[in-house]
Coordinates of C-alpha atoms and ligand atoms in Angstrom, one line a residue:
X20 CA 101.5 163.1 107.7
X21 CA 102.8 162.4 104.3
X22 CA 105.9 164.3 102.9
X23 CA 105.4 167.5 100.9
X24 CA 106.7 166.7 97.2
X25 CA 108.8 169.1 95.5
X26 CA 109.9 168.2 91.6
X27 CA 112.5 170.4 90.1
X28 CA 112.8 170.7 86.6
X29 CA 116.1 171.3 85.3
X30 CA 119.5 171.2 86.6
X31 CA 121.0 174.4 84.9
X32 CA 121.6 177.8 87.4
X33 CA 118.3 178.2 88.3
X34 CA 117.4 174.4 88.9
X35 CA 120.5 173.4 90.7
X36 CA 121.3 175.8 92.5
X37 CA 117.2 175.7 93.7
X38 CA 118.2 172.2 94.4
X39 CA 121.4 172.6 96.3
X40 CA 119.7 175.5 98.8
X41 CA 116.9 172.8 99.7
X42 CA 119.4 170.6 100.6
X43 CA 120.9 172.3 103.1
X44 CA 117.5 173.5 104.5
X45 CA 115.5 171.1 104.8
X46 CA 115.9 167.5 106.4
X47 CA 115.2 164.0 104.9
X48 CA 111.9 164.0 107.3
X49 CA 111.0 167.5 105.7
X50 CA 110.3 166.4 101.8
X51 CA 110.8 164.5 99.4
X52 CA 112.8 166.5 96.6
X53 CA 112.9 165.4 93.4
X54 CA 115.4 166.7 90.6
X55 CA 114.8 165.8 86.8
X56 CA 117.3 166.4 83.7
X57 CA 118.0 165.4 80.2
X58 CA 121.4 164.7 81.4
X59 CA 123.5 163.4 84.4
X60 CA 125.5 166.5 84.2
X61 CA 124.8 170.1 84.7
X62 CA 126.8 172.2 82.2
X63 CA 127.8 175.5 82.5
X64 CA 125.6 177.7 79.9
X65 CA 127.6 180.6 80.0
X66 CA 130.5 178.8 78.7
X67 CA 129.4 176.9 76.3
X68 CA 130.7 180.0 73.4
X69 CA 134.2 178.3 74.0
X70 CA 133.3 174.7 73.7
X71 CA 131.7 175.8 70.4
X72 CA 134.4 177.4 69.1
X73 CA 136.6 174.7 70.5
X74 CA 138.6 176.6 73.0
X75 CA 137.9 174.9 75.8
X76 CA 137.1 171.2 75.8
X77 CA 133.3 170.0 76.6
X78 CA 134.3 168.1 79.6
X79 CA 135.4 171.5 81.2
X80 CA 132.1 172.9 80.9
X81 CA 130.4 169.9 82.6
X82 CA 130.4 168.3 85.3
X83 CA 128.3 165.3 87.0
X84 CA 125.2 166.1 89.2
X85 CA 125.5 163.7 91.7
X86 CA 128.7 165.0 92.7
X87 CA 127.0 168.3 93.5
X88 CA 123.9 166.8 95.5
X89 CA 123.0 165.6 98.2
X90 CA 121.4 161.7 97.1
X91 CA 119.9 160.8 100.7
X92 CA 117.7 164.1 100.4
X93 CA 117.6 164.9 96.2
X94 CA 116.4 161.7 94.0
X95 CA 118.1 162.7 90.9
X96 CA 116.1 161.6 87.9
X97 CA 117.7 161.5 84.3
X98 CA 114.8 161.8 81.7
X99 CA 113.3 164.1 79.2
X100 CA 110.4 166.2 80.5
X101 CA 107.8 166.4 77.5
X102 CA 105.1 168.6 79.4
X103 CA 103.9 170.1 82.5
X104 CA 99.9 169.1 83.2
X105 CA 99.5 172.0 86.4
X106 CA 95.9 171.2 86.5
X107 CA 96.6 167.8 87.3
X108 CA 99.9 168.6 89.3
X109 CA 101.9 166.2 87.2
X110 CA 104.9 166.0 84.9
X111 CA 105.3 163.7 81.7
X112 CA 108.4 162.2 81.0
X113 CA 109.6 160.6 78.5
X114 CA 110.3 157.4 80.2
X115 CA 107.3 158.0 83.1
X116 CA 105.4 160.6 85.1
X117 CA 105.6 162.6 88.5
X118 CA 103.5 164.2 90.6
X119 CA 104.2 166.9 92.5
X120 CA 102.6 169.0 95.3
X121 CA 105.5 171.8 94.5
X122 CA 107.0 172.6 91.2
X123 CA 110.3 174.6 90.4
X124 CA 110.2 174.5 86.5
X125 CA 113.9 175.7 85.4
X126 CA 114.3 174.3 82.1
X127 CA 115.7 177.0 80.6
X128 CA 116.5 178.8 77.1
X129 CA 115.8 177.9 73.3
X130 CA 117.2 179.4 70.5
X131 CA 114.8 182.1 68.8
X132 CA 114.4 182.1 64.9
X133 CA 111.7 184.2 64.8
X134 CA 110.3 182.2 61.8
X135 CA 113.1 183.2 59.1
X136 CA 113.7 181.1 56.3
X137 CA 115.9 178.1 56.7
X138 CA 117.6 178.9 60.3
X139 CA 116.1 176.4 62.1
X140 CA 117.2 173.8 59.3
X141 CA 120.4 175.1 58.7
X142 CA 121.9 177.3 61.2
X143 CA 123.7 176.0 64.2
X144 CA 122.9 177.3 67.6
X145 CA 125.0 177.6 71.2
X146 CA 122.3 176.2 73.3
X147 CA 124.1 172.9 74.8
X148 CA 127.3 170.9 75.4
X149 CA 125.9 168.8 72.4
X150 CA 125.0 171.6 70.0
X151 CA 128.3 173.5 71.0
X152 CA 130.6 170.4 70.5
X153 CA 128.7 170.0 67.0
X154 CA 129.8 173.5 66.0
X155 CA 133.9 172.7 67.4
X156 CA 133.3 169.4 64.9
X157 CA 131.8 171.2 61.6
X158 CA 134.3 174.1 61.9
X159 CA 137.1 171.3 62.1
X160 CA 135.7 169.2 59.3
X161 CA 135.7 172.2 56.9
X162 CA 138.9 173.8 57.5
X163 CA 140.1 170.0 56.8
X164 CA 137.8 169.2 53.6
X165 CA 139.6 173.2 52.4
X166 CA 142.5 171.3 51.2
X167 CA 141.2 167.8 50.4
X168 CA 139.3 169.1 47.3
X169 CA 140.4 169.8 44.1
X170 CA 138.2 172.9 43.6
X171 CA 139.0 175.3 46.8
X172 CA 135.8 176.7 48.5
X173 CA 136.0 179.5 50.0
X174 CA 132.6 178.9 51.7
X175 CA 134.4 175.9 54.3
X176 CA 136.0 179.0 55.2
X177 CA 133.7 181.8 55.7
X178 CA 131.7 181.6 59.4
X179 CA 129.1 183.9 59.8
X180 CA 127.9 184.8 63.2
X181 CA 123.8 185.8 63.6
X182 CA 123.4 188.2 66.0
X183 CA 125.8 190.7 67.8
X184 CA 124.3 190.5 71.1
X185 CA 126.2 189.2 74.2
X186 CA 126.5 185.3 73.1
X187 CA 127.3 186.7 69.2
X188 CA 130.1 188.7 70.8
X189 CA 131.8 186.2 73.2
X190 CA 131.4 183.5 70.5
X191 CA 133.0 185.8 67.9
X192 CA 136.1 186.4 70.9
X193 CA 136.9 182.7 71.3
X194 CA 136.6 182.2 67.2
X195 CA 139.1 185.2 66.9
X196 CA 141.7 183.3 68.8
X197 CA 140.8 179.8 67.7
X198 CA 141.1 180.3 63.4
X199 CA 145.0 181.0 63.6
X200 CA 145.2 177.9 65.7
X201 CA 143.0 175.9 63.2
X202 CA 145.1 178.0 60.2
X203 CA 148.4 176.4 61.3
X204 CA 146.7 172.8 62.5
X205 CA 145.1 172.5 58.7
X206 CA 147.6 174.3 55.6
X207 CA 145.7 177.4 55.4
X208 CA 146.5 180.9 54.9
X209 CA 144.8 183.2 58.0
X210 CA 143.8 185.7 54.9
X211 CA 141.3 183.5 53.4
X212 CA 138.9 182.9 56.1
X213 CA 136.8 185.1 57.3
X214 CA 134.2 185.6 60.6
X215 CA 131.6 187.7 59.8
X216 CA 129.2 189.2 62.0
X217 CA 125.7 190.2 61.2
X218 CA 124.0 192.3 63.5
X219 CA 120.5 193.9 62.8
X220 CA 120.5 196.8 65.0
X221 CA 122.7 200.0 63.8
X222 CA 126.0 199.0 66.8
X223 CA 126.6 195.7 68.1
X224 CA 125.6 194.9 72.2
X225 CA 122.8 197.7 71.0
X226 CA 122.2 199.3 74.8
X227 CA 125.5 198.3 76.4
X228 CA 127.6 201.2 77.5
X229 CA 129.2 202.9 73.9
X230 CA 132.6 203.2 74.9
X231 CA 132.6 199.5 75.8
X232 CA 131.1 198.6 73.0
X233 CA 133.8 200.4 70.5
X234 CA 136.0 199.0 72.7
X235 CA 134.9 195.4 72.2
X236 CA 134.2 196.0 68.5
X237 CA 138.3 197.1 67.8
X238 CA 139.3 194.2 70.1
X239 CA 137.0 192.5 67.7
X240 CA 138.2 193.7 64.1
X241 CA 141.8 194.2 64.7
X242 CA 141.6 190.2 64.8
X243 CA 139.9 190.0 61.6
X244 CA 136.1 190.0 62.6
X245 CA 133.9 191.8 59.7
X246 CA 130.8 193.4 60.9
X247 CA 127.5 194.1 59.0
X248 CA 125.9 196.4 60.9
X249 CA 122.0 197.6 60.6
X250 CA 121.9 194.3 58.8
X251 CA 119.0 192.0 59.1
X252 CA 119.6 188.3 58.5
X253 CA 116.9 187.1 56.1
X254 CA 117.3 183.6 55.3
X255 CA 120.2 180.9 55.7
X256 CA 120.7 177.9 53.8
X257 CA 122.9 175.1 53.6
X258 CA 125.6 176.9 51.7
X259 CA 124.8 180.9 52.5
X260 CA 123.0 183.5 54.1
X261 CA 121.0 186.1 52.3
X262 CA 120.9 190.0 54.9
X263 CA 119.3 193.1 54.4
X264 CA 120.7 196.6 54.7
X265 CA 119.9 199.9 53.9
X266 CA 116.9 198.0 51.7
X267 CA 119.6 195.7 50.1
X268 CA 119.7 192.1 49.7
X269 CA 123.4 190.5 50.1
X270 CA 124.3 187.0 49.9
X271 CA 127.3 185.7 51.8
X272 CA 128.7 181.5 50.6
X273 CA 129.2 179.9 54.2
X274 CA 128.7 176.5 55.3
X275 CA 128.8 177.7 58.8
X276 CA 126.2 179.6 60.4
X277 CA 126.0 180.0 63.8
X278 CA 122.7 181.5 64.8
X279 CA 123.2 183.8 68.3
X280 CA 120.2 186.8 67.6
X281 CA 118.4 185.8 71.0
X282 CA 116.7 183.2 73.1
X283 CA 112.9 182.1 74.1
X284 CA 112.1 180.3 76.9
X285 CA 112.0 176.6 76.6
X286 CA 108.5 176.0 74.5
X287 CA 107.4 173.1 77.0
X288 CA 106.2 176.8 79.0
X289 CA 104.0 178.1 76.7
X290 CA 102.4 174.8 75.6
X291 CA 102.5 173.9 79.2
X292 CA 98.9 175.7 80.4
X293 CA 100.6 177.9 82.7
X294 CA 99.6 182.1 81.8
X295 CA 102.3 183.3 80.5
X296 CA 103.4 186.6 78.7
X297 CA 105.4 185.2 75.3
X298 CA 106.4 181.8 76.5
X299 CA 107.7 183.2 79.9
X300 CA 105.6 183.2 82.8
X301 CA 105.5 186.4 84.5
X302 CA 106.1 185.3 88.4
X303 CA 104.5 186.8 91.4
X304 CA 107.4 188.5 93.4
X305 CA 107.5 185.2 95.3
X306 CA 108.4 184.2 92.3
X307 CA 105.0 182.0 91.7
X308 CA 103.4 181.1 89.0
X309 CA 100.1 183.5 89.4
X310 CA 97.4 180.9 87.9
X311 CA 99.1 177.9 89.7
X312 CA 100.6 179.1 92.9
X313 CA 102.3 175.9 93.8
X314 CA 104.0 176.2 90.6
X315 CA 107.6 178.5 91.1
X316 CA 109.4 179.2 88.2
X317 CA 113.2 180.6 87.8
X318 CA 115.6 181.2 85.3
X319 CA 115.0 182.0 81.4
X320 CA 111.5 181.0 82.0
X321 CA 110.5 183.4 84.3
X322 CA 109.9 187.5 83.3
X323 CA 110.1 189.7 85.9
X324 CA 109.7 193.8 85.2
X325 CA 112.5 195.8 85.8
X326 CA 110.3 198.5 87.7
X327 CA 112.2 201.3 86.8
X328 CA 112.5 200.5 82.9
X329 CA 109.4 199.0 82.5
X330 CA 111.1 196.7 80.5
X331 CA 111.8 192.5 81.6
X332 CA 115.1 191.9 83.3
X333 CA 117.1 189.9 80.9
X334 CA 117.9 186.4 80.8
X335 CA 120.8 186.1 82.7
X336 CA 122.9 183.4 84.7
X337 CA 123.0 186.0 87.6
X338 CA 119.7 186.4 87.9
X339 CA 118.7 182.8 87.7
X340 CA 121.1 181.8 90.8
X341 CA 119.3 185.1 92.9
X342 CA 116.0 183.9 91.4
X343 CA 116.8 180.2 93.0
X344 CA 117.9 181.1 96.2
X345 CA 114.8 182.9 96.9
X346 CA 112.7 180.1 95.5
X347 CA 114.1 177.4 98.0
X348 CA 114.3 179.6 100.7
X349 CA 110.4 180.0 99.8
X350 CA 109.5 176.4 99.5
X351 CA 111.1 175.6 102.7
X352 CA 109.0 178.3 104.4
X353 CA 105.8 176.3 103.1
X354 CA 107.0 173.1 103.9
X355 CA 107.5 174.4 107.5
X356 CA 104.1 175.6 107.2
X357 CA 105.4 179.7 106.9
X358 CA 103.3 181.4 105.2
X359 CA 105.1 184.7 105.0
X360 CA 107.2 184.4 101.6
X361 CA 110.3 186.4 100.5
X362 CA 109.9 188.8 97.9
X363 CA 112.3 188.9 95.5
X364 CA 114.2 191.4 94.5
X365 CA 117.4 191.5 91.6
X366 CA 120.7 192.9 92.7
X367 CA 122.5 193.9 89.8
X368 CA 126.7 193.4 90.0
X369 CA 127.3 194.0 86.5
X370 CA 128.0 192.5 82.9
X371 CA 131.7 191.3 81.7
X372 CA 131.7 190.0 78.2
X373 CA 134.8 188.2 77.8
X374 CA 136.1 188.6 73.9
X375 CA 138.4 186.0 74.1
X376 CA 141.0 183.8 76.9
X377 CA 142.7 187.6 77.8
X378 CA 140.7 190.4 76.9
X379 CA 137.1 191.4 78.0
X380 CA 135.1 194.7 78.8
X381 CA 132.4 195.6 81.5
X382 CA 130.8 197.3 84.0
X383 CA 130.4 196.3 87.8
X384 CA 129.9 197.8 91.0
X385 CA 127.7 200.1 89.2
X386 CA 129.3 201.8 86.6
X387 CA 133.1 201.5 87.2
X388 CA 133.7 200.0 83.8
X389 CA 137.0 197.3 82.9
X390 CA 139.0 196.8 79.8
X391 CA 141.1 194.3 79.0
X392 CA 143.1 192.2 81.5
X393 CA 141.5 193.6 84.6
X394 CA 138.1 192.4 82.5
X395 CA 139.3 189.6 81.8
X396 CA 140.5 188.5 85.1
X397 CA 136.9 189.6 86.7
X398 CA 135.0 187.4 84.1
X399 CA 137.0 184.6 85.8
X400 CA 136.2 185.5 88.9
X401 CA 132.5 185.5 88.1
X402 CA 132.6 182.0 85.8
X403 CA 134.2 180.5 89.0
X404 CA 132.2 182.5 91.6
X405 CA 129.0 180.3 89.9
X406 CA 131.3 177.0 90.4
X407 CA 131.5 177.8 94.0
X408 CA 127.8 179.0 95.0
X409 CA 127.3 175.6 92.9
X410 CA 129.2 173.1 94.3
X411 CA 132.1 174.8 96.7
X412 CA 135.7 174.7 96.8
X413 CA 135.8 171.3 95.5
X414 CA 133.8 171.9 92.2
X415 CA 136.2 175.7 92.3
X416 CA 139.2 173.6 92.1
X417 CA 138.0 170.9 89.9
X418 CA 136.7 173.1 87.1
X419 CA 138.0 176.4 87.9
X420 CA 139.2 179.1 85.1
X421 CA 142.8 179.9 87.0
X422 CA 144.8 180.2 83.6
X423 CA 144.9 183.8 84.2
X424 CA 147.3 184.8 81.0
Ligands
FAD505 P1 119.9 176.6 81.8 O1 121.1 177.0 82.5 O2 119.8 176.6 80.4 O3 119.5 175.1 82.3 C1 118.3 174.4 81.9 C2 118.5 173.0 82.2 O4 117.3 172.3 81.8 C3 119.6 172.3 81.4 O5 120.4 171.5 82.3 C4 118.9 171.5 80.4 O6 119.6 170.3 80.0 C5 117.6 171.1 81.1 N1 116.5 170.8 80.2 C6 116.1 171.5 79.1 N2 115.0 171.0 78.6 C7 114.8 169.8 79.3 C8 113.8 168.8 79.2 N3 112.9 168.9 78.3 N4 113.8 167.8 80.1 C9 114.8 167.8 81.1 N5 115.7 168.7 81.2 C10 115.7 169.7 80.3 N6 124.4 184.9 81.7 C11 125.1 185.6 82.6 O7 124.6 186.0 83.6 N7 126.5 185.8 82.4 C12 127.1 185.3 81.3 O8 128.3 185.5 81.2 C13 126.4 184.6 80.3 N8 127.0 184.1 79.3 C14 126.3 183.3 78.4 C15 127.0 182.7 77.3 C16 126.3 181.9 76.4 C17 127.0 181.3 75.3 C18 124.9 181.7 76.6 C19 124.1 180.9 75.5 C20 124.2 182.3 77.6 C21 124.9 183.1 78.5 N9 124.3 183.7 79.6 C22 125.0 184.4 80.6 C23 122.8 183.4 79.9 C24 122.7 182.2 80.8 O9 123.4 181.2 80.4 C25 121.2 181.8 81.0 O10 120.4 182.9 81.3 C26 121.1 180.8 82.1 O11 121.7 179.6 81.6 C27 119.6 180.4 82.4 O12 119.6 179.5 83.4 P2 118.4 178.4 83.6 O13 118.6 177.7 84.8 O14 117.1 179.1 83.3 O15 118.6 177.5 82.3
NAD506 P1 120.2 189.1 72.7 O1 118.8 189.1 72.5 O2 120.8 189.8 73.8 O3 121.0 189.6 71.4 C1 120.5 189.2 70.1 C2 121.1 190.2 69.0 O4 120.7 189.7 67.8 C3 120.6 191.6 69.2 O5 121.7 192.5 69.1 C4 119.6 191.8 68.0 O6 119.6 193.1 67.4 C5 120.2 190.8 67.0 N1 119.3 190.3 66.0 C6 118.0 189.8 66.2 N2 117.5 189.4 65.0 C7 118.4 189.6 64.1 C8 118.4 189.3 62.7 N3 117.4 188.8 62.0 N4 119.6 189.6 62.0 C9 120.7 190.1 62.6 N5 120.7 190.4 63.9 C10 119.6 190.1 64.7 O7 120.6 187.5 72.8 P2 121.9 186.8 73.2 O8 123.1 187.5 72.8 O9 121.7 185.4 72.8 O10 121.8 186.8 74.8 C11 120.8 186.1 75.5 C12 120.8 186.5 77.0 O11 122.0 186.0 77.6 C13 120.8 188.0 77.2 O12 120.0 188.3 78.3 C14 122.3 188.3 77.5 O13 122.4 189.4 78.4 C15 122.7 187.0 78.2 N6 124.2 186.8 78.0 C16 125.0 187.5 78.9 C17 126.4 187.4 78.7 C18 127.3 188.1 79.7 O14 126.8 188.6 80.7 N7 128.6 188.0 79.5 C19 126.9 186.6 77.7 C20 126.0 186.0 76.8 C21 124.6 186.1 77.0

């Protein structure tokens, strides 16, 4: 009997990890697994707020695939997927096509503009180890230009952060600690630059607990972040960004935007044929695609309800590696010809934001919440708690966070 094909697309938390479960339970006889991705390496999306703001280097955020699987069961295939044909059960690639009788589509996140004026031109988003090292770059090459011109702008040295949601807020942490680094590397005076966040909704991390949130927004300011709060950012261009608030228009000179007011799923979804509910398909709790049931899908391209909210779970790292460790242990059940699936179900163990190398807030186990160094210490634990379930002690000691101070 021919081999069951599986094609994963994607090697980010929900793909990998989706991959790395199969391996271990199924056998070279079983199926034939297939694993596509732009790159050869997986990087580390949660991360990639310090390798923007050039706190950590890229490198440490990546790290090759085919260290992680298994080649004798996973063919590992670098290309670009340019859309998913479910009707026909195939894949294009750039350079090819697949077919598939199982699909695990995990491609991940995309910045959203929401259509306003001149972000997608001009704004610069954290979405991968290249977009991220683009931002360390540009932020480098300004605070260097500051001094090499005649006429000073203060623009090289204004940064304006879009959004004060989780990424806005981590990103805004690392920048904190990296300007007075950058102030001594280039000649310049900490007082004339500035990081200025714009966040739409009345309190940044609008939701999140309040005390962590003043909490995180002192941390914040007493290292010279400005916020604009209730301010909606209206239109960026190469050398400013215009907001609204309180039915004012204010224009701020920056040559560096950094765009962080939310995600979509990746748009190959929505153009992709499979139903979905704005770009993300809504899974069955076997985490199936409902028009195309040999279709799973995991990650920021799935929704799922939060039942008692009403509301989708977010897009979260944690829930894509729960979401993939129910989807392989699903697919191996079909390839052993099991037709009872696993439903799944999300366990929440909390959010940490880190705001910064040594200081973070959060709340785990429920709602015990964690300032500080005790915060900062669990956001490690959790950043290398994903190396391990990814690649074990091996990829925990090669890449692990274990500068604790
Ligand atoms: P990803 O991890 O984004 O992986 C998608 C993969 O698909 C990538 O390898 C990509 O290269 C590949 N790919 C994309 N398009 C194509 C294509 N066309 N062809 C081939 N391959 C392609 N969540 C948390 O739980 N905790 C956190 O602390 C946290 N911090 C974050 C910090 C930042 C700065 C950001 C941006 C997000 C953070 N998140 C966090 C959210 C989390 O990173 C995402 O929810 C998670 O990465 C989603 O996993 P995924 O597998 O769906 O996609
Ligand atoms: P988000 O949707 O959580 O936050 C976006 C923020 O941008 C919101 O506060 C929103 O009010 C604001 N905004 C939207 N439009 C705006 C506009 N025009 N002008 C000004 N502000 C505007 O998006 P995110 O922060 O990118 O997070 C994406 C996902 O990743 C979330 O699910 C988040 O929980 C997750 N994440 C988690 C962590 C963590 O757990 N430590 C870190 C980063 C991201």
């Amino acid at each position: 009997m021919k081999k069951p094909r599986i094609l994963i697309l994607g090697a980010g938390y929900g793909g990998l990890m989706t991959a790395v479960k199969l391996q271990k339970k199924l056998g070279v006889n079983d199926a034939s697994i297939t694993l596509v991705n732009k790159h050869d390496y997986h990087y580390e999306s949660t991360w990639l707020h310090e390798v923007a703001a050039g706190t950590i280097a890229p490198d440490k955020a990546r790290f090759a695939i085919k260290d992680i699987i298994n080649t004798s069961k996973i063919d590992f295939v670098q290309d670009t997927v340019l859309s998913i044909e479910p009707d026909d059960k195939k894949v294009i690639l750039e350079d090819g096509e697949l077919e598939y009788d199982y699909l695990v589509v995990g491609l991940g996140f995309e910045a959203a503009t929401f259509g306003i004026p001149g972000l997608l031109e001009n704004a610069f988003t954290i979405g991968n180890i290249n977009q991220s090292r683009l931002i360390r770059e540009h932020i480098d090459y300004n605070f260097a230009m500051y001094n090499n011109e005649k006429e000073k702008k203060p623009e090289r040295l204004t940064i304006v952060v879009g959004g004060g949601g989780f990424t806005g807020i981590e990103f805004l942490g690392e920048l904190a600690n990296r300007v007075p680094e950058l102030c001594k590397e280039y000649d310049i005076d900490r007082d004339q630059v500035r990081i200025i966040n714009v966040e739409g909704a009345p309190t940044i991390l609008p939701g999140f607990d309040p005390e962590l949130v003043e909490y995180a927004m002192n941390s914040l300011e007493k290292r010279g972040v400005e916020f604009k709060l209730g301010a909606m950012l209206k239109e960026c261009t190469p050398d400013s960004i215009t907001f609204e608030k309180d039915g004012e228009q204010e224009t701020i000179a920056t040559k560096t935007t950094v765009w962080a007011a939310g995600v979509r799923a990746n748009s190959i979804v929505e153009k992709s044929g499979l139903e979905h509910n704005r770009g993300k398909v809504e899974v069955s709790p076997e985490l199936r695609a409902p028009s195309h049931p040999e279709v799973f899908v995991v990650g920021d391209c799935a929704l799922i309800m939060n039942e008692e909210t009403g509301r989708p779970y977010p897009p979260t790292a944690q829930i894509a590696m729960q979401e993939a460790e129910v989807c392989a242990d699903n697919l191996a059940k079909l390839v052993k010809g099991e037709d009872e699936l696993e439903a799944f179900e999300f366990i929440n163990r909390g959010t940490v934001a880190s705001l910064g190398h040594s200081d973070a807030m959060g709340a785990v186990f429920g709602d015990k919440k964690l300032f500080g160094f005790t915060a900062s210490l669990m956001k490690k634990v959790i950043d290398n708690r994903s190396l391990f379930k990814l690649g074990g002690i091996g990829l925990l000691l090669k890449k692990g966070k274990f500068n604790i101070f």
